[in-house]
Amino acid sequence: MAKILLAGGAGYIGSHTAVELLNAGYEVVAADNYCNSSPEAIRRVEEITGKPVQLYEADIRDSERLSQIFRENKIDAVIHFAGLKAVGESVKKPLMYYRNNIDTTLTLLETMQAADVRNIIFSSSATVYGEENPVPYKETMQRGVCTNPYGWTKAMMEQIFEDAARADPSLSVVLLRYFNPIGAHPSGRIGEDPLGIPNNLMPYVTQVAVGKRECLTIFGSDYPTKDGTCMRDYIHVVDLAKGHVKAVAYILQHSGTEVFNLGTGTPYSVTEIVETFERVNGIKVKHVYGDRRAGDLPEFYANADKAKALLGWQAEYTLDDMCRDAWNWQKQNPDGYRSSD
């Protein structure tokens, strides 16, 4: 069976993808520098699946270390998860984001080229659609004007991949544009474990519920939406991970560049998320409404027809499932992976 390298494989989406790849019969090699992840996640991936993962501590920008990984393993395809991802931090530290995210991509592509590895799947984002495109977002739309450096790094990296594939017809690239992944593995053994104050909604909700944080502030209550709060296309992280397994099967049979949205196509408001979480888990989440946050769009969601047609993939988990699994992870691991230290 094919061997897949996960660059940034110990992170939230990488670890869930490792589980689904192993369950589908693939071999997994993971490389991570643990700047926003933990080797414990991979240990638990092995526990869940009963299968081994070849794990390397490595910065993906380190070409010598990366070359060693390719020498020691016959890699059939790469999934590129390695990148900094906090929108607010990217605004404060743009140079760090451009240096890290673009460097990882260039080093990975150069090392792959030297090792004659021709298949790569990139962890992109719906943020590349920008502010101008109407919802639902379709893959045929032009990339828009991004609202923050994080988004611009994703757009630039997509361009780099497209140019590289155009110059080298043997290179096969799949760009996966994620919408809003939430939830955790149903076992509660792996989940989202942000360092410091969470940047995303669900881990903030769960940390308030578990007593780590006092109150959730919902940014903006006067948007032109059904309840005044922002609406997003939330997708269960296991559904997202299964999309990567489908993309691996696809990329091993195709060349050129292909773009896929991975979303449910159904937007939910921030208030709906909080209310669903409270109902499903029987727990109150203290929350207040604050001012709008700069750069937040009123709503965005996917048209996911292409992924269904070409990959045979569609989201299956419900919002109830997402909220239940997120809480199951948090209450079992109140301090994330540090709970097991």
mmCIF file of C-alpha atoms in Angstrom:
data_model
loop_
_atom_site.group_PDB
_atom_site.id
_atom_site.type_symbol
_atom_site.label_atom_id
_atom_site.label_comp_id
_atom_site.label_asym_id
_atom_site.label_seq_id
_atom_site.Cartn_x
_atom_site.Cartn_y
_atom_site.Cartn_z
ATOM 1 C CA MET A 1 0.000 0.000 0.000
ATOM 2 C CA ALA A 2 1.152 3.541 -0.651
ATOM 3 C CA LYS A 3 3.202 5.396 1.969
ATOM 4 C CA ILE A 4 2.048 8.940 2.775
ATOM 5 C CA LEU A 5 4.168 11.652 4.416
ATOM 6 C CA LEU A 6 2.196 14.044 6.614
ATOM 7 C CA ALA A 7 4.136 17.296 7.006
ATOM 8 C CA GLY A 8 2.760 18.735 10.236
ATOM 9 C CA GLY A 9 1.192 15.363 10.967
ATOM 10 C CA ALA A 10 0.913 15.745 14.754
ATOM 11 C CA GLY A 11 -1.461 18.719 14.533
ATOM 12 C CA TYR A 12 -5.239 18.788 14.829
ATOM 13 C CA ILE A 13 -6.142 17.904 11.245
ATOM 14 C CA GLY A 14 -2.948 15.923 10.588
ATOM 15 C CA SER A 15 -3.530 13.519 13.474
ATOM 16 C CA HIS A 16 -7.156 12.855 12.487
ATOM 17 C CA THR A 17 -6.057 12.297 8.882
ATOM 18 C CA ALA A 18 -3.399 9.851 10.084
ATOM 19 C CA VAL A 19 -6.143 7.774 11.748
ATOM 20 C CA GLU A 20 -8.277 7.651 8.601
ATOM 21 C CA LEU A 21 -5.301 6.845 6.330
ATOM 22 C CA LEU A 22 -4.188 3.997 8.594
ATOM 23 C CA ASN A 23 -7.758 2.671 8.772
ATOM 24 C CA ALA A 24 -7.859 2.755 4.951
ATOM 25 C CA GLY A 25 -4.698 0.636 4.747
ATOM 26 C CA TYR A 26 -2.083 3.296 3.953
ATOM 27 C CA GLU A 27 1.285 3.551 5.676
ATOM 28 C CA VAL A 28 1.903 6.870 7.428
ATOM 29 C CA VAL A 29 5.090 8.838 8.047
ATOM 30 C CA ALA A 30 4.636 12.007 10.126
ATOM 31 C CA ALA A 31 7.022 14.951 10.495
ATOM 32 C CA ASP A 32 6.377 17.800 12.931
ATOM 33 C CA ASN A 33 8.337 20.378 14.924
ATOM 34 C CA TYR A 34 5.630 20.467 17.661
ATOM 35 C CA CYS A 35 5.407 24.276 17.641
ATOM 36 C CA ASN A 36 1.605 23.925 17.944
ATOM 37 C CA SER A 37 1.203 20.177 18.428
ATOM 38 C CA SER A 38 2.337 17.241 20.544
ATOM 39 C CA PRO A 39 3.978 13.847 19.855
ATOM 40 C CA GLU A 40 1.349 12.465 22.247
ATOM 41 C CA ALA A 41 -1.209 12.936 19.454
ATOM 42 C CA ILE A 42 0.646 10.422 17.263
ATOM 43 C CA ARG A 43 1.003 7.975 20.158
ATOM 44 C CA ARG A 44 -2.772 8.104 20.509
ATOM 45 C CA VAL A 45 -3.264 7.696 16.751
ATOM 46 C CA GLU A 46 -1.352 4.405 17.109
ATOM 47 C CA GLU A 47 -3.521 3.493 20.100
ATOM 48 C CA ILE A 48 -6.776 4.176 18.199
ATOM 49 C CA THR A 49 -5.741 2.281 15.054
ATOM 50 C CA GLY A 50 -3.436 -0.399 16.473
ATOM 51 C CA LYS A 51 -0.988 0.497 13.697
ATOM 52 C CA PRO A 52 2.444 2.168 13.790
ATOM 53 C CA VAL A 53 3.348 5.646 12.536
ATOM 54 C CA GLN A 54 6.930 6.488 11.585
ATOM 55 C CA LEU A 55 7.362 9.780 13.454
ATOM 56 C CA TYR A 56 10.118 12.352 12.921
ATOM 57 C CA GLU A 57 10.710 15.521 14.896
ATOM 58 C CA ALA A 58 11.526 17.873 12.046
ATOM 59 C CA ASP A 59 11.037 21.443 10.905
ATOM 60 C CA ILE A 60 9.751 21.236 7.340
ATOM 61 C CA ARG A 61 11.938 24.242 6.448
ATOM 62 C CA ASP A 62 15.045 22.126 7.247
ATOM 63 C CA SER A 63 15.964 20.695 3.832
ATOM 64 C CA GLU A 64 18.681 18.360 5.193
ATOM 65 C CA ARG A 65 16.320 16.782 7.719
ATOM 66 C CA LEU A 66 13.569 16.558 5.119
ATOM 67 C CA SER A 67 15.934 14.920 2.594
ATOM 68 C CA GLN A 68 16.807 12.344 5.245
ATOM 69 C CA ILE A 69 13.112 11.489 5.702
ATOM 70 C CA PHE A 70 12.717 10.972 1.936
ATOM 71 C CA ARG A 71 15.902 8.843 1.817
ATOM 72 C CA GLU A 72 14.722 6.609 4.654
ATOM 73 C CA ASN A 73 11.182 6.118 3.290
ATOM 74 C CA LYS A 74 9.792 5.458 -0.158
ATOM 75 C CA ILE A 75 7.150 8.204 -0.108
ATOM 76 C CA ASP A 76 4.307 7.963 -2.641
ATOM 77 C CA ALA A 77 2.502 11.192 -1.738
ATOM 78 C CA VAL A 78 2.799 14.129 0.645
ATOM 79 C CA ILE A 79 0.061 15.959 2.542
ATOM 80 C CA HIS A 80 1.224 19.432 3.537
ATOM 81 C CA PHE A 81 -0.328 20.524 6.860
ATOM 82 C CA ALA A 82 2.755 22.346 8.176
ATOM 83 C CA GLY A 83 1.951 25.993 8.757
ATOM 84 C CA LEU A 84 1.062 28.659 11.273
ATOM 85 C CA LYS A 85 -2.687 29.268 11.283
ATOM 86 C CA ALA A 86 -3.814 31.978 13.740
ATOM 87 C CA VAL A 87 -5.428 34.850 11.852
ATOM 88 C CA GLY A 88 -4.947 37.440 14.618
ATOM 89 C CA GLU A 89 -1.332 36.478 15.190
ATOM 90 C CA SER A 90 -0.657 36.747 11.453
ATOM 91 C CA VAL A 91 -1.789 40.383 11.520
ATOM 92 C CA LYS A 92 0.599 41.120 14.409
ATOM 93 C CA LYS A 93 3.499 39.045 13.053
ATOM 94 C CA PRO A 94 3.186 39.038 9.251
ATOM 95 C CA LEU A 95 6.877 38.400 8.554
ATOM 96 C CA MET A 96 6.857 35.295 10.744
ATOM 97 C CA TYR A 97 3.838 33.945 8.830
ATOM 98 C CA TYR A 98 5.222 34.675 5.374
ATOM 99 C CA ARG A 99 8.636 33.249 6.276
ATOM 100 C CA ASN A 100 7.316 30.094 7.914
ATOM 101 C CA ASN A 101 4.403 29.169 5.667
ATOM 102 C CA ILE A 102 6.018 29.930 2.323
ATOM 103 C CA ASP A 103 9.403 28.481 3.334
ATOM 104 C CA THR A 104 7.839 25.154 4.319
ATOM 105 C CA THR A 105 6.144 24.943 0.923
ATOM 106 C CA LEU A 106 9.236 25.807 -1.138
ATOM 107 C CA THR A 107 11.475 23.447 0.839
ATOM 108 C CA LEU A 108 8.941 20.649 0.563
ATOM 109 C CA LEU A 109 8.551 21.056 -3.207
ATOM 110 C CA GLU A 110 12.322 21.274 -3.787
ATOM 111 C CA THR A 111 13.004 18.213 -1.637
ATOM 112 C CA MET A 112 10.211 16.265 -3.326
ATOM 113 C CA GLN A 113 11.648 17.157 -6.719
ATOM 114 C CA ALA A 114 15.112 15.909 -5.686
ATOM 115 C CA ALA A 115 13.584 12.692 -4.313
ATOM 116 C CA ASP A 116 11.403 12.187 -7.413
ATOM 117 C CA VAL A 117 8.149 12.316 -5.427
ATOM 118 C CA ARG A 118 5.378 13.661 -7.638
ATOM 119 C CA ASN A 119 2.169 13.836 -5.585
ATOM 120 C CA ILE A 120 1.211 16.505 -3.057
ATOM 121 C CA ILE A 121 -2.026 17.500 -1.321
ATOM 122 C CA PHE A 122 -2.105 20.970 0.204
ATOM 123 C CA SER A 123 -4.061 22.031 3.253
ATOM 124 C CA SER A 124 -5.566 25.277 1.960
ATOM 125 C CA SER A 125 -8.449 27.387 3.210
ATOM 126 C CA ALA A 126 -11.745 28.948 2.174
ATOM 127 C CA THR A 127 -10.170 32.265 3.175
ATOM 128 C CA VAL A 128 -8.603 32.430 -0.325
ATOM 129 C CA TYR A 129 -12.034 33.307 -1.757
ATOM 130 C CA GLY A 130 -11.682 36.737 -0.136
ATOM 131 C CA GLU A 131 -14.454 39.296 0.282
ATOM 132 C CA GLU A 132 -15.617 39.767 -3.313
ATOM 133 C CA ASN A 133 -16.951 36.330 -4.221
ATOM 134 C CA PRO A 134 -20.635 35.577 -3.570
ATOM 135 C CA VAL A 135 -21.630 32.568 -1.442
ATOM 136 C CA PRO A 136 -21.681 29.648 -1.802
ATOM 137 C CA TYR A 137 -18.037 29.502 -2.862
ATOM 138 C CA LYS A 138 -17.231 27.402 -5.919
ATOM 139 C CA GLU A 139 -13.808 26.198 -7.039
ATOM 140 C CA THR A 140 -14.219 27.943 -10.407
ATOM 141 C CA MET A 141 -14.160 31.370 -8.728
ATOM 142 C CA GLN A 142 -11.029 33.504 -8.876
ATOM 143 C CA ARG A 143 -9.073 33.819 -5.654
ATOM 144 C CA GLY A 144 -10.146 37.016 -3.938
ATOM 145 C CA VAL A 145 -8.481 39.721 -1.862
ATOM 146 C CA CYS A 146 -7.551 38.158 1.477
ATOM 147 C CA THR A 147 -8.181 40.044 4.711
ATOM 148 C CA ASN A 148 -5.065 38.958 6.648
ATOM 149 C CA PRO A 149 -1.501 37.644 6.148
ATOM 150 C CA TYR A 150 -2.534 34.078 7.051
ATOM 151 C CA GLY A 151 -5.010 34.095 4.166
ATOM 152 C CA TRP A 152 -2.467 35.637 1.822
ATOM 153 C CA THR A 153 0.045 32.864 2.620
ATOM 154 C CA LYS A 154 -2.572 30.284 1.611
ATOM 155 C CA ALA A 155 -3.329 32.142 -1.638
ATOM 156 C CA MET A 156 0.373 32.538 -2.434
ATOM 157 C CA MET A 157 1.084 28.882 -1.730
ATOM 158 C CA GLU A 158 -1.752 27.835 -4.021
ATOM 159 C CA GLN A 159 -0.142 29.965 -6.740
ATOM 160 C CA ILE A 160 3.264 28.353 -6.088
ATOM 161 C CA PHE A 161 1.765 24.869 -6.433
ATOM 162 C CA GLU A 162 -0.082 25.793 -9.637
ATOM 163 C CA ASP A 163 3.065 27.288 -11.198
ATOM 164 C CA ALA A 164 5.181 24.283 -10.178
ATOM 165 C CA ALA A 165 2.660 21.849 -11.681
ATOM 166 C CA ARG A 166 2.466 23.907 -14.878
ATOM 167 C CA ALA A 167 6.263 23.760 -15.235
ATOM 168 C CA ASP A 168 6.450 20.037 -14.409
ATOM 169 C CA PRO A 169 3.651 18.024 -16.065
ATOM 170 C CA SER A 170 4.530 14.969 -13.947
ATOM 171 C CA LEU A 171 3.642 16.833 -10.732
ATOM 172 C CA SER A 172 0.187 16.100 -9.343
ATOM 173 C CA VAL A 173 -1.316 18.669 -6.955
ATOM 174 C CA VAL A 174 -4.602 18.685 -5.049
ATOM 175 C CA LEU A 175 -5.544 21.890 -3.217
ATOM 176 C CA LEU A 176 -8.095 21.231 -0.470
ATOM 177 C CA ARG A 177 -9.920 24.352 0.676
ATOM 178 C CA TYR A 178 -11.178 23.737 4.199
ATOM 179 C CA PHE A 179 -14.130 25.518 5.666
ATOM 180 C CA ASN A 180 -14.422 25.448 9.508
ATOM 181 C CA PRO A 181 -13.262 22.154 11.027
ATOM 182 C CA ILE A 182 -14.529 21.441 14.545
ATOM 183 C CA GLY A 183 -15.154 18.394 16.717
ATOM 184 C CA ALA A 184 -12.798 15.564 17.607
ATOM 185 C CA HIS A 185 -12.339 11.844 17.113
ATOM 186 C CA PRO A 186 -15.404 10.083 18.635
ATOM 187 C CA SER A 187 -13.082 8.151 20.975
ATOM 188 C CA GLY A 188 -12.144 11.403 22.715
ATOM 189 C CA ARG A 189 -8.464 10.447 22.463
ATOM 190 C CA ILE A 190 -7.414 13.071 19.914
ATOM 191 C CA GLY A 191 -8.803 16.560 19.347
ATOM 192 C CA GLU A 192 -8.035 20.251 18.986
ATOM 193 C CA ASP A 193 -5.425 21.383 21.507
ATOM 194 C CA PRO A 194 -4.553 25.055 20.926
ATOM 195 C CA LEU A 195 -1.630 26.622 22.758
ATOM 196 C CA GLY A 196 -2.667 29.604 24.866
ATOM 197 C CA ILE A 197 -5.926 31.445 24.185
ATOM 198 C CA PRO A 198 -7.886 29.650 21.433
ATOM 199 C CA ASN A 199 -8.272 31.501 18.134
ATOM 200 C CA ASN A 200 -11.198 29.369 16.969
ATOM 201 C CA LEU A 201 -14.745 29.240 18.281
ATOM 202 C CA MET A 202 -15.212 25.611 19.349
ATOM 203 C CA PRO A 203 -12.134 25.188 21.558
ATOM 204 C CA TYR A 204 -13.096 28.450 23.266
ATOM 205 C CA VAL A 205 -16.628 27.111 23.843
ATOM 206 C CA THR A 206 -15.299 23.842 25.288
ATOM 207 C CA GLN A 207 -12.758 25.617 27.507
ATOM 208 C CA VAL A 208 -15.514 27.811 28.968
ATOM 209 C CA ALA A 209 -17.643 24.690 29.486
ATOM 210 C CA VAL A 210 -14.825 22.867 31.294
ATOM 211 C CA GLY A 211 -14.059 25.895 33.489
ATOM 212 C CA LYS A 212 -10.710 26.897 31.981
ATOM 213 C CA ARG A 213 -12.074 30.209 30.712
ATOM 214 C CA GLU A 214 -14.703 32.380 32.312
ATOM 215 C CA CYS A 215 -16.771 33.581 29.389
ATOM 216 C CA LEU A 216 -17.061 33.420 25.602
ATOM 217 C CA THR A 217 -17.234 36.719 23.735
ATOM 218 C CA ILE A 218 -19.196 36.463 20.483
ATOM 219 C CA PHE A 219 -17.821 39.073 18.103
ATOM 220 C CA GLY A 220 -20.681 41.052 16.591
ATOM 221 C CA SER A 221 -24.453 40.705 16.967
ATOM 222 C CA ASP A 222 -25.543 43.064 14.207
ATOM 223 C CA TYR A 223 -24.506 41.224 11.034
ATOM 224 C CA PRO A 224 -27.105 40.853 8.250
ATOM 225 C CA THR A 225 -27.774 37.213 9.216
ATOM 226 C CA LYS A 226 -30.770 35.458 10.759
ATOM 227 C CA ASP A 227 -29.670 36.124 14.363
ATOM 228 C CA GLY A 228 -27.081 38.871 13.830
ATOM 229 C CA THR A 229 -24.021 36.641 14.409
ATOM 230 C CA CYS A 230 -21.562 35.418 11.775
ATOM 231 C CA MET A 231 -22.431 32.259 9.842
ATOM 232 C CA ARG A 232 -19.858 29.639 8.872
ATOM 233 C CA ASP A 233 -19.701 26.228 7.231
ATOM 234 C CA TYR A 234 -18.648 23.996 10.139
ATOM 235 C CA ILE A 235 -17.352 20.534 9.228
ATOM 236 C CA HIS A 236 -16.521 17.604 11.499
ATOM 237 C CA VAL A 237 -12.760 17.033 11.541
ATOM 238 C CA VAL A 238 -13.274 13.302 10.841
ATOM 239 C CA ASP A 239 -15.246 14.139 7.689
ATOM 240 C CA LEU A 240 -12.408 16.482 6.718
ATOM 241 C CA ALA A 241 -9.837 13.743 7.375
ATOM 242 C CA LYS A 242 -11.786 11.304 5.204
ATOM 243 C CA GLY A 243 -11.680 13.907 2.422
ATOM 244 C CA HIS A 244 -7.886 13.627 2.504
ATOM 245 C CA VAL A 245 -8.071 9.841 2.134
ATOM 246 C CA LYS A 246 -10.250 10.310 -0.959
ATOM 247 C CA ALA A 247 -7.798 12.938 -2.256
ATOM 248 C CA VAL A 248 -4.880 10.493 -1.860
ATOM 249 C CA ALA A 249 -6.690 7.863 -3.936
ATOM 250 C CA TYR A 250 -7.428 10.549 -6.548
ATOM 251 C CA ILE A 251 -3.935 12.034 -6.727
ATOM 252 C CA LEU A 252 -2.251 8.679 -7.276
ATOM 253 C CA GLN A 253 -4.264 8.382 -10.519
ATOM 254 C CA HIS A 254 -4.128 11.940 -11.872
ATOM 255 C CA SER A 255 -1.633 14.651 -12.795
ATOM 256 C CA GLY A 256 -2.001 18.420 -12.964
ATOM 257 C CA THR A 257 -3.715 20.627 -10.380
ATOM 258 C CA GLU A 258 -7.200 20.171 -8.962
ATOM 259 C CA VAL A 259 -9.014 22.244 -6.326
ATOM 260 C CA PHE A 260 -11.711 20.919 -3.983
ATOM 261 C CA ASN A 261 -13.867 22.561 -1.328
ATOM 262 C CA LEU A 262 -14.290 20.460 1.808
ATOM 263 C CA GLY A 263 -17.384 21.751 3.586
ATOM 264 C CA THR A 264 -20.972 20.721 4.297
ATOM 265 C CA GLY A 265 -22.628 23.467 2.247
ATOM 266 C CA THR A 266 -24.769 24.422 5.268
ATOM 267 C CA PRO A 267 -23.850 27.514 7.303
ATOM 268 C CA TYR A 268 -24.592 27.823 11.019
ATOM 269 C CA SER A 269 -24.413 30.977 13.126
ATOM 270 C CA VAL A 270 -22.145 31.400 16.142
ATOM 271 C CA THR A 271 -25.229 31.586 18.365
ATOM 272 C CA GLU A 272 -26.528 28.320 16.871
ATOM 273 C CA ILE A 273 -23.214 26.629 17.677
ATOM 274 C CA VAL A 274 -23.402 27.724 21.315
ATOM 275 C CA GLU A 275 -27.078 26.742 21.647
ATOM 276 C CA THR A 276 -26.500 23.347 19.994
ATOM 277 C CA PHE A 277 -23.494 22.684 22.240
ATOM 278 C CA GLU A 278 -25.573 23.497 25.336
ATOM 279 C CA ARG A 279 -28.498 21.322 24.216
ATOM 280 C CA VAL A 280 -26.486 18.287 23.119
ATOM 281 C CA ASN A 281 -24.209 18.231 26.159
ATOM 282 C CA GLY A 282 -26.588 19.515 28.836
ATOM 283 C CA ILE A 283 -24.165 22.216 29.933
ATOM 284 C CA LYS A 284 -24.336 26.012 29.972
ATOM 285 C CA VAL A 285 -21.720 28.128 28.224
ATOM 286 C CA LYS A 286 -21.489 31.647 29.646
ATOM 287 C CA HIS A 287 -21.311 34.084 26.745
ATOM 288 C CA VAL A 288 -21.616 37.788 25.973
ATOM 289 C CA TYR A 289 -21.849 39.739 22.748
ATOM 290 C CA GLY A 290 -19.020 42.124 21.858
ATOM 291 C CA ASP A 291 -18.013 44.330 18.955
ATOM 292 C CA ARG A 292 -17.393 42.982 15.479
ATOM 293 C CA ARG A 293 -13.906 41.658 14.793
ATOM 294 C CA ALA A 294 -11.968 43.238 11.907
ATOM 295 C CA GLY A 295 -11.961 41.096 8.762
ATOM 296 C CA ASP A 296 -14.892 38.845 9.691
ATOM 297 C CA LEU A 297 -17.348 38.302 6.836
ATOM 298 C CA PRO A 298 -21.066 37.941 7.681
ATOM 299 C CA GLU A 299 -21.251 34.456 6.171
ATOM 300 C CA PHE A 300 -19.392 31.993 4.014
ATOM 301 C CA TYR A 301 -20.061 28.412 3.053
ATOM 302 C CA ALA A 302 -19.100 25.871 0.423
ATOM 303 C CA ASN A 303 -20.544 24.435 -2.690
ATOM 304 C CA ALA A 304 -19.093 20.920 -2.221
ATOM 305 C CA ASP A 305 -20.560 19.327 -5.380
ATOM 306 C CA LYS A 306 -17.171 18.881 -7.055
ATOM 307 C CA ALA A 307 -15.728 16.814 -4.185
ATOM 308 C CA LYS A 308 -18.790 14.585 -4.329
ATOM 309 C CA ALA A 309 -18.577 14.182 -8.113
ATOM 310 C CA LEU A 310 -14.808 13.607 -8.491
ATOM 311 C CA LEU A 311 -13.707 12.277 -5.103
ATOM 312 C CA GLY A 312 -16.880 10.482 -4.065
ATOM 313 C CA TRP A 313 -16.761 12.436 -0.792
ATOM 314 C CA GLN A 314 -19.377 14.272 1.189
ATOM 315 C CA ALA A 315 -19.727 15.297 4.822
ATOM 316 C CA GLU A 316 -21.743 12.857 6.957
ATOM 317 C CA TYR A 317 -21.507 14.085 10.547
ATOM 318 C CA THR A 318 -24.169 16.466 11.927
ATOM 319 C CA LEU A 319 -23.713 19.617 13.991
ATOM 320 C CA ASP A 320 -24.919 17.627 17.019
ATOM 321 C CA ASP A 321 -22.102 15.127 16.392
ATOM 322 C CA MET A 322 -19.538 17.942 16.131
ATOM 323 C CA CYS A 323 -20.626 19.481 19.435
ATOM 324 C CA ARG A 324 -20.822 16.127 21.244
ATOM 325 C CA ASP A 325 -17.393 14.968 20.087
ATOM 326 C CA ALA A 326 -15.737 18.322 20.862
ATOM 327 C CA TRP A 327 -17.029 18.168 24.444
ATOM 328 C CA ASN A 328 -16.128 14.482 24.817
ATOM 329 C CA TRP A 329 -12.502 15.335 23.932
ATOM 330 C CA GLN A 330 -12.346 18.395 26.212
ATOM 331 C CA LYS A 331 -13.839 16.765 29.312
ATOM 332 C CA GLN A 332 -11.547 13.731 28.949
ATOM 333 C CA ASN A 333 -8.540 16.003 28.380
ATOM 334 C CA PRO A 334 -9.133 19.261 30.294
ATOM 335 C CA ASP A 335 -5.549 20.373 29.599
ATOM 336 C CA GLY A 336 -5.348 18.838 26.132
ATOM 337 C CA TYR A 337 -2.439 16.474 25.569
ATOM 338 C CA ARG A 338 -0.736 17.943 28.635
ATOM 339 C CA SER A 339 -3.404 16.130 30.675
ATOM 340 C CA SER A 340 -1.422 12.924 30.095
ATOM 341 C CA ASP A 341 1.966 14.332 31.170
#
